[in-house]
GROMACS .gro file of C-alpha atoms in nm:
model
  455
    1MET     CA    1   3.192  -2.485   2.425
    2SER     CA    2   2.964  -2.762   2.253
    3SER     CA    3   2.691  -2.523   2.427
    4ILE     CA    4   2.818  -2.191   2.306
    5SER     CA    5   2.887  -2.294   1.907
    6LEU     CA    6   2.551  -2.421   1.974
    7PHE     CA    7   2.442  -2.067   2.006
    8LYS     CA    8   2.619  -1.904   1.744
    9ARG     CA    9   2.486  -2.190   1.492
   10ALA     CA   10   2.128  -2.048   1.610
   11LEU     CA   11   2.276  -1.655   1.605
   12ARG     CA   12   2.378  -1.733   1.247
   13THR     CA   13   2.057  -1.915   1.192
   14LEU     CA   14   1.860  -1.654   1.251
   15GLN     CA   15   2.076  -1.384   1.093
   16ASN     CA   16   2.027  -1.617   0.712
   17GLU     CA   17   1.682  -1.619   0.822
   18SER     CA   18   1.612  -1.206   0.835
   19ARG     CA   19   1.855  -1.161   0.577
   20GLY     CA   20   1.596  -1.392   0.323
   21ARG     CA   21   1.303  -1.172   0.482
   22ILE     CA   22   1.412  -0.772   0.553
   23PRO     CA   23   1.476  -0.708   0.116
   24GLN     CA   24   1.112  -0.785   0.090
   25ARG     CA   25   0.923  -0.651   0.374
   26VAL     CA   26   1.208  -0.332   0.322
   27ASN     CA   27   1.110  -0.378  -0.061
   28ARG     CA   28   0.742  -0.437  -0.007
   29TRP     CA   29   0.705  -0.107   0.221
   30PHE     CA   30   0.915   0.095  -0.082
   31LYS     CA   31   0.619  -0.094  -0.289
   32TRP     CA   32   0.429   0.220  -0.083
   33LEU     CA   33   0.578   0.498  -0.211
   34ALA     CA   34   0.550   0.384  -0.598
   35PRO     CA   35   0.404   0.713  -0.785
   36GLY     CA   36  -0.027   0.614  -0.880
   37LEU     CA   37  -0.123   0.497  -0.570
   38LEU     CA   38  -0.258   0.822  -0.381
   39VAL     CA   39  -0.095   0.698  -0.068
   40LYS     CA   40   0.174   0.867  -0.065
   41ARG     CA   41  -0.091   1.283  -0.109
   42TRP     CA   42  -0.291   1.121   0.171
   43ILE     CA   43   0.012   1.074   0.454
   44LEU     CA   44   0.209   1.349   0.371
   45LEU     CA   45  -0.191   1.532   0.371
   46SER     CA   46  -0.253   1.374   0.790
   47ALA     CA   47   0.120   1.516   0.830
   48GLY     CA   48   0.009   1.828   0.804
   49GLY     CA   49  -0.273   1.821   0.984
   50VAL     CA   50  -0.141   1.754   1.271
   51VAL     CA   51   0.091   1.988   1.180
   52LEU     CA   52  -0.164   2.320   1.164
   53THR     CA   53  -0.446   2.188   1.412
   54SER     CA   54  -0.113   2.224   1.731
   55LEU     CA   55   0.031   2.493   1.609
   56GLY     CA   56  -0.404   2.599   1.637
   57LEU     CA   57  -0.473   2.456   1.965
   58ALA     CA   58  -0.147   2.599   2.097
   59ILE     CA   59  -0.269   2.937   1.928
   60TRP     CA   60  -0.605   2.914   2.086
   61VAL     CA   61  -0.478   2.833   2.453
   62LYS     CA   62  -0.180   3.129   2.436
   63LEU     CA   63   0.097   2.945   2.393
   64THR     CA   64   0.051   2.855   2.813
   65PRO     CA   65   0.089   2.485   2.850
   66VAL     CA   66   0.308   2.473   2.526
   67PHE     CA   67   0.505   2.700   2.680
   68TYR     CA   68   0.548   2.447   3.027
   69ILE     CA   69   0.516   2.106   2.829
   70ILE     CA   70   0.848   2.230   2.591
   71LYS     CA   71   1.051   2.466   2.935
   72PHE     CA   72   0.965   2.077   3.175
   73THR     CA   73   1.043   1.867   2.823
   74ALA     CA   74   1.414   2.054   2.744
   75GLN     CA   75   1.472   2.055   3.128
   76VAL     CA   76   1.418   1.684   3.152
   77LEU     CA   77   1.629   1.577   2.797
   78GLU     CA   78   1.897   1.906   2.906
   79LYS     CA   79   1.957   1.601   3.314
   80ILE     CA   80   1.957   1.386   3.022
   81THR     CA   81   2.240   1.477   2.783
   82THR     CA   82   2.454   1.529   3.157
   83ILE     CA   83   2.319   1.151   3.237
   84ILE     CA   84   2.454   0.994   2.859
   85PRO     CA   85   2.610   1.250   2.626
   86ASN     CA   86   2.449   1.379   2.342
   87HIS     CA   87   2.651   1.179   2.075
   88VAL     CA   88   2.455   0.863   2.224
   89SER     CA   89   2.134   0.969   2.354
   90GLY     CA   90   2.027   1.159   2.026
   91PRO     CA   91   2.077   0.839   1.801
   92ILE     CA   92   1.924   0.568   2.059
   93ALA     CA   93   1.610   0.814   2.095
   94LEU     CA   94   1.597   0.858   1.675
   95ILE     CA   95   1.640   0.469   1.575
   96LEU     CA   96   1.378   0.402   1.907
   97GLY     CA   97   1.219   0.625   1.776
   98LEU     CA   98   1.193   0.463   1.380
   99VAL     CA   99   1.141   0.158   1.531
  100PHE     CA  100   0.839   0.299   1.630
  101ILE     CA  101   0.662   0.463   1.359
  102PHE     CA  102   0.806   0.103   1.171
  103TRP     CA  103   0.626  -0.047   1.383
  104GLY     CA  104   0.311   0.151   1.425
  105GLN     CA  105   0.272   0.145   1.074
  106THR     CA  106   0.277  -0.212   0.982
  107ARG     CA  107   0.144  -0.318   1.258
  108THR     CA  108  -0.196  -0.096   1.096
  109VAL     CA  109  -0.134  -0.240   0.803
  110GLY     CA  110  -0.126  -0.614   0.900
  111SER     CA  111  -0.445  -0.523   1.117
  112ILE     CA  112  -0.574  -0.324   0.771
  113THR     CA  113  -0.498  -0.652   0.536
  114GLU     CA  114  -0.671  -0.958   0.836
  115VAL     CA  115  -0.936  -0.759   0.725
  116LEU     CA  116  -0.874  -0.716   0.364
  117LYS     CA  117  -0.770  -1.019   0.228
  118PRO     CA  118  -0.847  -1.271   0.577
  119ASP     CA  119  -0.624  -1.540   0.300
  120HIS     CA  120  -0.316  -1.338   0.329
  121ASP     CA  121  -0.224  -1.485  -0.064
  122ARG     CA  122  -0.154  -1.105  -0.179
  123LYS     CA  123  -0.009  -0.863   0.038
  124LEU     CA  124  -0.178  -0.595   0.093
  125ILE     CA  125   0.057  -0.354  -0.189
  126ASP     CA  126   0.039  -0.561  -0.444
  127VAL     CA  127  -0.370  -0.560  -0.422
  128LEU     CA  128  -0.333  -0.196  -0.443
  129MET     CA  129  -0.086  -0.172  -0.736
  130ASP     CA  130  -0.282  -0.419  -0.955
  131HIS     CA  131  -0.642  -0.221  -0.907
  132ARG     CA  132  -0.440   0.082  -1.031
  133ARG     CA  133  -0.380  -0.021  -1.220
  134LEU     CA  134  -0.649  -0.257  -1.417
  135ASN     CA  135  -0.810   0.041  -1.344
  136ARG     CA  136  -0.599   0.227  -1.583
  137GLY     CA  137  -0.672   0.008  -1.803
  138PRO     CA  138  -0.834   0.061  -2.159
  139LYS     CA  139  -1.215   0.110  -2.205
  140ILE     CA  140  -1.275  -0.199  -2.410
  141VAL     CA  141  -1.664  -0.260  -2.563
  142VAL     CA  142  -1.567  -0.597  -2.692
  143ILE     CA  143  -1.886  -0.761  -2.846
  144GLY     CA  144  -2.055  -1.123  -2.901
  145GLY     CA  145  -2.196  -1.393  -2.682
  146GLY     CA  146  -2.161  -1.794  -2.678
  147THR     CA  147  -1.834  -1.944  -2.468
  148GLY     CA  148  -1.597  -1.689  -2.765
  149LEU     CA  149  -1.688  -1.425  -2.605
  150SER     CA  150  -1.587  -1.591  -2.197
  151SER     CA  151  -1.347  -1.746  -2.325
  152LEU     CA  152  -1.156  -1.387  -2.471
  153LEU     CA  153  -1.259  -1.179  -2.148
  154ARG     CA  154  -1.091  -1.471  -1.955
  155GLY     CA  155  -0.725  -1.319  -2.035
  156LEU     CA  156  -0.838  -0.953  -2.082
  157LYS     CA  157  -0.926  -0.907  -1.717
  158VAL     CA  158  -0.609  -0.946  -1.715
  159TYR     CA  159  -0.457  -0.673  -1.851
  160SER     CA  160  -0.758  -0.402  -1.792
  161ALA     CA  161  -1.056  -0.341  -1.556
  162ASN     CA  162  -1.260  -0.138  -1.837
  163ILE     CA  163  -1.427  -0.399  -2.004
  164THR     CA  164  -1.804  -0.399  -2.160
  165ALA     CA  165  -1.885  -0.716  -2.261
  166ILE     CA  166  -2.269  -0.633  -2.471
  167VAL     CA  167  -2.390  -0.979  -2.529
  168THR     CA  168  -2.738  -1.158  -2.765
  169VAL     CA  169  -2.969  -1.290  -2.604
  170ALA     CA  170  -3.133  -1.429  -2.921
  171ASP     CA  171  -3.090  -1.769  -2.741
  172ASP     CA  172  -3.391  -2.008  -2.745
  173GLY     CA  173  -3.173  -2.383  -2.687
  174GLY     CA  174  -3.143  -2.607  -2.312
  175SER     CA  175  -3.146  -2.393  -2.016
  176SER     CA  176  -3.213  -2.064  -2.115
  177GLY     CA  177  -3.419  -2.128  -2.412
  178ARG     CA  178  -3.718  -2.314  -2.159
  179LEU     CA  179  -3.628  -2.062  -1.902
  180ARG     CA  180  -3.753  -1.773  -2.223
  181ARG     CA  181  -4.013  -2.011  -2.296
  182GLU     CA  182  -4.199  -2.109  -1.923
  183ILE     CA  183  -4.145  -1.740  -1.679
  184GLY     CA  184  -4.051  -1.529  -2.010
  185VAL     CA  185  -3.745  -1.401  -1.875
  186LEU     CA  186  -3.405  -1.284  -2.152
  187PRO     CA  187  -3.242  -1.524  -2.177
  188PRO     CA  188  -2.944  -1.535  -1.945
  189GLY     CA  189  -2.690  -1.810  -2.041
  190ASP     CA  190  -2.432  -1.612  -2.219
  191ILE     CA  191  -2.423  -1.354  -1.961
  192ARG     CA  192  -2.421  -1.580  -1.754
  193HIS     CA  193  -2.041  -1.680  -1.863
  194CYS     CA  194  -1.945  -1.366  -1.889
  195LEU     CA  195  -2.001  -1.359  -1.543
  196THR     CA  196  -1.845  -1.647  -1.481
  197ALA     CA  197  -1.491  -1.534  -1.685
  198LEU     CA  198  -1.514  -1.134  -1.548
  199ALA     CA  199  -1.575  -1.260  -1.150
  200ASP     CA  200  -1.216  -1.177  -0.953
  201GLN     CA  201  -1.139  -1.494  -0.871
  202GLU     CA  202  -1.398  -1.565  -0.694
  203LYS     CA  203  -1.332  -1.957  -0.766
  204LEU     CA  204  -1.657  -2.141  -0.557
  205LEU     CA  205  -1.930  -1.930  -0.626
  206THR     CA  206  -1.843  -1.914  -0.975
  207GLU     CA  207  -1.838  -2.309  -0.943
  208LEU     CA  208  -2.185  -2.236  -0.793
  209PHE     CA  209  -2.289  -2.003  -1.136
  210GLU     CA  210  -2.159  -2.303  -1.365
  211TYR     CA  211  -2.346  -2.550  -1.189
  212ARG     CA  212  -2.604  -2.768  -1.353
  213PHE     CA  213  -2.875  -2.922  -1.157
  214ARG     CA  214  -2.833  -3.386  -1.227
  215ALA     CA  215  -3.179  -3.406  -1.054
  216GLY     CA  216  -3.535  -3.312  -0.977
  217SER     CA  217  -3.816  -3.266  -1.181
  218GLY     CA  218  -3.828  -2.923  -1.361
  219LEU     CA  219  -3.412  -2.853  -1.275
  220VAL     CA  220  -3.287  -3.094  -1.392
  221GLY     CA  221  -3.091  -2.924  -1.741
  222HIS     CA  222  -3.093  -2.577  -1.583
  223SER     CA  223  -2.760  -2.452  -1.408
  224PHE     CA  224  -2.732  -2.229  -1.016
  225GLY     CA  225  -2.640  -1.849  -1.229
  226ASN     CA  226  -2.944  -1.962  -1.501
  227LEU     CA  227  -3.204  -1.906  -1.241
  228PHE     CA  228  -3.044  -1.696  -1.028
  229LEU     CA  229  -3.047  -1.436  -1.246
  230THR     CA  230  -3.397  -1.474  -1.343
  231ALA     CA  231  -3.451  -1.454  -0.973
  232MET     CA  232  -3.211  -1.191  -0.971
  233SER     CA  233  -3.424  -1.018  -1.262
  234ASP     CA  234  -3.830  -1.108  -1.133
  235ILE     CA  235  -3.691  -0.962  -0.845
  236THR     CA  236  -3.500  -0.625  -0.969
  237GLY     CA  237  -3.663  -0.573  -1.263
  238ASP     CA  238  -3.546  -0.635  -1.518
  239LEU     CA  239  -3.230  -0.856  -1.712
  240GLU     CA  240  -2.922  -0.496  -1.666
  241GLN     CA  241  -3.014  -0.390  -1.316
  242ALA     CA  242  -2.988  -0.820  -1.256
  243VAL     CA  243  -2.640  -0.847  -1.401
  244ALA     CA  244  -2.535  -0.601  -1.211
  245ALA     CA  245  -2.652  -0.690  -0.900
  246SER     CA  246  -2.460  -1.030  -1.017
  247SER     CA  247  -2.168  -0.866  -1.034
  248GLN     CA  248  -2.153  -0.765  -0.741
  249VAL     CA  249  -2.161  -1.078  -0.551
  250LEU     CA  250  -1.944  -1.211  -0.774
  251ALA     CA  251  -1.677  -0.951  -0.755
  252VAL     CA  252  -1.669  -0.894  -1.131
  253ARG     CA  253  -1.412  -0.695  -1.271
  254GLY     CA  254  -1.592  -0.445  -1.586
  255ARG     CA  255  -1.958  -0.548  -1.617
  256VAL     CA  256  -2.199  -0.723  -1.869
  257LEU     CA  257  -2.440  -0.577  -2.046
  258PRO     CA  258  -2.691  -0.685  -2.274
  259ALA     CA  259  -2.803  -0.586  -2.623
  260THR     CA  260  -3.115  -0.536  -2.621
  261LEU     CA  261  -3.399  -0.588  -2.329
  262THR     CA  262  -3.667  -0.676  -2.617
  263ASP     CA  263  -3.776  -1.001  -2.636
  264VAL     CA  264  -3.569  -1.059  -2.958
  265SER     CA  265  -3.614  -1.403  -3.240
  266LEU     CA  266  -3.364  -1.547  -3.528
  267TRP     CA  267  -3.449  -1.611  -3.851
  268ALA     CA  268  -3.317  -1.699  -4.107
  269GLU     CA  269  -3.358  -1.780  -4.506
  270LEU     CA  270  -3.165  -2.078  -4.678
  271ALA     CA  271  -3.101  -2.146  -4.933
  272ASP     CA  272  -3.280  -2.326  -5.111
  273GLY     CA  273  -3.574  -2.140  -4.988
  274ARG     CA  274  -3.653  -2.251  -4.615
  275ARG     CA  275  -3.734  -1.937  -4.372
  276ILE     CA  276  -3.643  -2.070  -4.021
  277GLU     CA  277  -3.670  -1.949  -3.665
  278GLY     CA  278  -3.552  -1.923  -3.358
  279GLU     CA  279  -3.193  -1.921  -3.266
  280SER     CA  280  -3.134  -2.283  -3.194
  281ASN     CA  281  -3.361  -2.382  -3.541
  282ILE     CA  282  -3.107  -2.187  -3.717
  283THR     CA  283  -2.811  -2.439  -3.667
  284ASP     CA  284  -3.004  -2.755  -3.661
  285ALA     CA  285  -3.165  -2.699  -4.052
  286ARG     CA  286  -2.791  -2.751  -4.146
  287GLY     CA  287  -2.850  -2.492  -4.474
  288VAL     CA  288  -2.705  -2.224  -4.624
  289ILE     CA  289  -2.794  -1.901  -4.466
  290LYS     CA  290  -2.865  -1.653  -4.677
  291LYS     CA  291  -2.966  -1.379  -4.499
  292ILE     CA  292  -3.048  -1.331  -4.122
  293GLY     CA  293  -3.324  -1.101  -3.951
  294CYS     CA  294  -3.458  -1.008  -3.615
  295THR     CA  295  -3.806  -0.971  -3.451
  296PRO     CA  296  -3.863  -0.695  -3.418
  297GLU     CA  297  -3.696  -0.570  -3.629
  298HIS     CA  298  -3.512  -0.290  -3.519
  299PRO     CA  299  -3.481  -0.335  -3.190
  300PRO     CA  300  -3.403  -0.099  -2.937
  301ALA     CA  301  -3.049  -0.106  -2.869
  302LEU     CA  302  -2.947  -0.067  -2.409
  303PRO     CA  303  -2.881   0.302  -2.348
  304ALA     CA  304  -2.585   0.240  -2.205
  305ALA     CA  305  -2.498  -0.035  -2.396
  306LEU     CA  306  -2.478   0.276  -2.675
  307LYS     CA  307  -2.295   0.503  -2.310
  308ALA     CA  308  -1.994   0.184  -2.375
  309ILE     CA  309  -1.972   0.255  -2.717
  310GLN     CA  310  -1.908   0.617  -2.802
  311GLU     CA  311  -1.667   0.553  -2.484
  312ALA     CA  312  -1.467   0.317  -2.556
  313ASP     CA  313  -1.077   0.349  -2.682
  314TYR     CA  314  -1.084  -0.056  -2.851
  315ILE     CA  315  -1.401  -0.233  -2.953
  316ILE     CA  316  -1.350  -0.605  -3.047
  317ILE     CA  317  -1.662  -0.810  -3.231
  318GLY     CA  318  -1.634  -1.233  -3.149
  319PRO     CA  319  -1.458  -1.439  -3.142
  320GLY     CA  320  -1.780  -1.709  -3.169
  321SER     CA  321  -2.058  -1.849  -3.392
  322LEU     CA  322  -2.181  -1.665  -3.648
  323TYR     CA  323  -2.478  -1.652  -3.730
  324THR     CA  324  -2.645  -1.678  -3.402
  325SER     CA  325  -2.391  -1.482  -3.101
  326ILE     CA  326  -2.236  -1.230  -3.254
  327ILE     CA  327  -2.475  -1.097  -3.621
  328PRO     CA  328  -2.809  -1.100  -3.311
  329ASN     CA  329  -2.558  -0.710  -3.143
  330LEU     CA  330  -2.483  -0.577  -3.495
  331LEU     CA  331  -2.924  -0.686  -3.594
  332VAL     CA  332  -3.002  -0.395  -3.344
  333PRO     CA  333  -2.928  -0.080  -3.567
  334GLU     CA  334  -2.831   0.139  -3.268
  335ILE     CA  335  -2.530  -0.047  -3.152
  336THR     CA  336  -2.432  -0.057  -3.561
  337ASP     CA  337  -2.492   0.288  -3.579
  338ALA     CA  338  -2.276   0.353  -3.274
  339ILE     CA  339  -1.975   0.125  -3.355
  340ALA     CA  340  -1.996   0.303  -3.731
  341ALA     CA  341  -1.939   0.572  -3.606
  342ARG     CA  342  -1.623   0.525  -3.358
  343LEU     CA  343  -1.257   0.654  -3.498
  344ILE     CA  344  -1.081   0.382  -3.251
  345PRO     CA  345  -0.932   0.076  -3.323
  346ARG     CA  346  -1.202  -0.216  -3.411
  347ILE     CA  347  -1.069  -0.513  -3.478
  348TYR     CA  348  -1.260  -0.905  -3.541
  349VAL     CA  349  -1.134  -1.190  -3.407
  350CYS     CA  350  -1.216  -1.472  -3.619
  351ASN     CA  351  -1.298  -1.805  -3.619
  352ILE     CA  352  -1.089  -2.114  -3.569
  353MET     CA  353  -1.291  -2.401  -3.740
  354THR     CA  354  -1.644  -2.391  -3.934
  355GLN     CA  355  -1.922  -2.443  -3.766
  356PRO     CA  356  -2.173  -2.665  -3.885
  357GLY     CA  357  -2.492  -2.505  -4.016
  358GLU     CA  358  -2.384  -2.219  -4.013
  359THR     CA  359  -2.057  -2.130  -4.246
  360ASP     CA  360  -1.991  -2.470  -4.370
  361GLY     CA  361  -1.715  -2.364  -4.626
  362TYR     CA  362  -1.661  -2.036  -4.512
  363SER     CA  363  -1.319  -1.861  -4.593
  364VAL     CA  364  -1.219  -1.511  -4.384
  365SER     CA  365  -1.321  -1.286  -4.646
  366ASP     CA  366  -1.674  -1.540  -4.653
  367HIS     CA  367  -1.697  -1.452  -4.233
  368ILE     CA  368  -1.590  -1.060  -4.361
  369LYS     CA  369  -1.893  -1.048  -4.629
  370ALA     CA  370  -2.148  -1.169  -4.328
  371ILE     CA  371  -2.147  -0.912  -4.118
  372ASP     CA  372  -2.135  -0.623  -4.339
  373GLU     CA  373  -2.449  -0.773  -4.516
  374ALA     CA  374  -2.608  -0.826  -4.232
  375CYS     CA  375  -2.574  -0.467  -4.070
  376GLY     CA  376  -2.489  -0.321  -4.432
  377LYS     CA  377  -2.163  -0.088  -4.328
  378ARG     CA  378  -1.828  -0.144  -4.246
  379LEU     CA  379  -1.754  -0.219  -3.884
  380PHE     CA  380  -1.423  -0.360  -3.806
  381ASN     CA  381  -1.120  -0.175  -3.964
  382ALA     CA  382  -0.909  -0.552  -3.936
  383ILE     CA  383  -0.952  -0.902  -3.894
  384LEU     CA  384  -0.717  -1.161  -3.608
  385VAL     CA  385  -0.660  -1.469  -3.810
  386ASN     CA  386  -0.520  -1.804  -3.647
  387ARG     CA  387  -0.212  -1.906  -3.865
  388LYS     CA  388  -0.138  -2.227  -3.699
  389TYR     CA  389  -0.343  -2.542  -3.802
  390PRO     CA  390  -0.458  -2.792  -3.537
  391SER     CA  391  -0.329  -3.128  -3.540
  392ALA     CA  392  -0.401  -3.444  -3.731
  393GLY     CA  393  -0.650  -3.623  -3.510
  394SER     CA  394  -0.859  -3.272  -3.438
  395LEU     CA  395  -0.875  -3.264  -3.793
  396ILE     CA  396  -0.984  -3.577  -3.784
  397LYS     CA  397  -1.240  -3.515  -3.556
  398TYR     CA  398  -1.409  -3.250  -3.702
  399ALA     CA  399  -1.402  -3.307  -3.953
  400GLN     CA  400  -1.663  -3.609  -3.940
  401VAL     CA  401  -1.916  -3.320  -3.860
  402LYS     CA  402  -1.821  -3.119  -4.166
  403SER     CA  403  -1.604  -2.937  -3.952
  404HIS     CA  404  -1.247  -2.800  -4.081
  405PRO     CA  405  -0.995  -2.457  -4.061
  406VAL     CA  406  -1.153  -2.165  -4.150
  407PHE     CA  407  -0.905  -2.099  -4.464
  408LEU     CA  408  -0.736  -1.787  -4.533
  409ASP     CA  409  -0.828  -1.628  -4.844
  410ARG     CA  410  -0.517  -1.318  -4.812
  411GLU     CA  411  -0.569  -1.158  -5.186
  412GLU     CA  412  -0.991  -1.183  -5.142
  413THR     CA  413  -1.001  -1.074  -4.800
  414SER     CA  414  -0.744  -0.761  -4.830
  415LYS     CA  415  -0.927  -0.614  -5.123
  416LEU     CA  416  -1.219  -0.591  -4.837
  417GLY     CA  417  -0.994  -0.277  -4.725
  418ARG     CA  418  -0.959  -0.488  -4.339
  419ARG     CA  419  -0.573  -0.511  -4.205
  420ILE     CA  420  -0.483  -0.862  -4.119
  421VAL     CA  421  -0.382  -0.978  -3.847
  422VAL     CA  422  -0.171  -1.333  -3.869
  423THR     CA  423  -0.062  -1.439  -3.487
  424ASN     CA  424  -0.101  -1.785  -3.308
  425VAL     CA  425  -0.370  -1.777  -3.070
  426MET     CA  426  -0.469  -2.144  -3.090
  427TYR     CA  427  -0.566  -2.443  -2.730
  428GLU     CA  428  -0.610  -2.749  -2.854
  429ASP     CA  429  -0.689  -2.965  -2.564
  430GLU     CA  430  -0.559  -3.257  -2.654
  431GLU     CA  431  -0.691  -3.537  -2.473
  432THR     CA  432  -1.033  -3.450  -2.644
  433ASN     CA  433  -0.861  -3.274  -2.985
  434LEU     CA  434  -1.108  -2.960  -2.931
  435VAL     CA  435  -0.952  -2.599  -3.048
  436ARG     CA  436  -1.034  -2.270  -2.910
  437HIS     CA  437  -0.889  -2.024  -2.890
  438ASN     CA  438  -0.622  -1.976  -2.570
  439SER     CA  439  -0.726  -1.678  -2.342
  440GLU     CA  440  -0.430  -1.499  -2.229
  441ARG     CA  441  -0.264  -1.557  -2.576
  442LEU     CA  442  -0.530  -1.341  -2.766
  443ALA     CA  443  -0.617  -1.055  -2.487
  444ARG     CA  444  -0.169  -1.014  -2.567
  445VAL     CA  445  -0.200  -1.039  -2.917
  446LEU     CA  446  -0.514  -0.825  -2.939
  447LEU     CA  447  -0.374  -0.610  -2.625
  448ARG     CA  448  -0.002  -0.553  -2.840
  449TRP     CA  449  -0.208  -0.473  -3.149
  450TYR     CA  450  -0.444  -0.163  -2.973
  451SER     CA  451  -0.071  -0.036  -2.883
  452ARG     CA  452   0.079   0.034  -3.229
  453ALA     CA  453  -0.303   0.069  -3.355
  454HIS     CA  454  -0.327   0.376  -3.108
  455ALA     CA  455   0.000   0.512  -3.093
   0.00000   0.00000   0.00000
C-alpha cells in the first residue's frame, strides 16, 4: 500500500508540473499566430507548395503509381478497420498525427533557437515579436552629443529600432582630442558613447568599448572604443564607414552618424571681448558666450544625416551641453535647413542644471534664444522641461561649482511660441548627488508626447 501511495504522490507531482508547463507552451505557440509576424503566410505557402508538388507529380506520371499507392493504402486501412472499429482507429490515427506534427515543429523551432539564441534567456518567438514591434516604431532623429544624448538613446531603443543619432564632431578634449591632434581623425568620443548606448544587450562588448587604459606608453587615458574607431576609420576610409562597421560588431539598434565629415573647430566670442578657439577651451574660459561659430564656416552635412532628417517622423534635439554638444550640429547649415523644413513633431530637451562656463544663470528661454540665434531659424515647436527640483544635498554640491537648476521663466518662454512640456524626468544618484535625466522616463514621456502631437 505504501508503494502505491508513493506512486500516486509522484503522479500528482508530475501532473502539477505539467499543468504549469502546458499553458506556457500553448501560450508560446499561440504567439506564432499573432498578426504581423509574417510567419503564418509562409507556412500556408509552404503547405500549398507541397500540395501543388504532389499534384504535379501525379499528373506527370499519369496517376499510375499514385493510383496503386492509394489503392494499397485503402486496402490496408480497410483491413485495420475490420480489426479495430473506425470510431476507435480514426481518433487514434488523428491524435498520433497531431502529436507527430507538434513534436516535429517543436524540435524544429528548438533547433533554430539553439543556433540563434544559444543562451536561452528569451524564447525565439519573443525575440521575433520584439523585432517586429521595434521595426514598426517611429523614425526618430536625435541631435546632440555627450552623455546627455547617449542617456536618451538608451531609453529610446526600447521603443523603436528606427533611431538615427546625429552627433557633433567638434570635440577636441580628452582621448578624442589627442587622437584628433596626433593622427588627424575626426573625434570619435561622442560617437562611441552613442554606439554603446544603442548596443542590443552586448554587455561585454559595451564594457570593452568603454574600457580606458590605465597604463602603457601613449595609451594612458585612451578608451578602447576610440582606438577601435580610429583604426576602422583608417581601414574603411572615413568615419561614416567605420561607424557602420562598428555598429555591426555591437549589434546596434539604429544608426549613429556624424553631422559632417569635415574637420570642424569651434570658436566663441565672449562678452568681455575675448575670442576663444577650440571646444574644450570655450568651457574653460568661464565667460559669457555672446556668439559661437565654427571653422570652416559652412561645413557640408553628411548626406545620410540629411536623408534621415527628411524621412524622420520625429526630431529630438538634446539633451546635452548647449554650446559644445548641441549647437555644433546646428552650425552645419544644411542640417538646420532640413530640420526647419520638416512639419513634424520637433522637441528640444532642456538641461536640468546650468553648466559652468557655458550657461551660467541661463533660464529656459535663454536656452531657446541661444539656439535660435546660433542657427537663425526656428527648429523646434516644443520644449521639455524638468519639473522636480534636486535634493538639498545635490543643490549644495552643484552650488559649489556655480551650477543651479535651469529656471522655467514660463511667461518669457511662452512669448517665444513654444509649447512647454513640464514633467519629472530627473534621476538623482543618492551616493554621489549627481543629477541626470532618467533614460527610461525621458524616453517614455517623449514617445507619449509624440503620440499626442502626431494624432
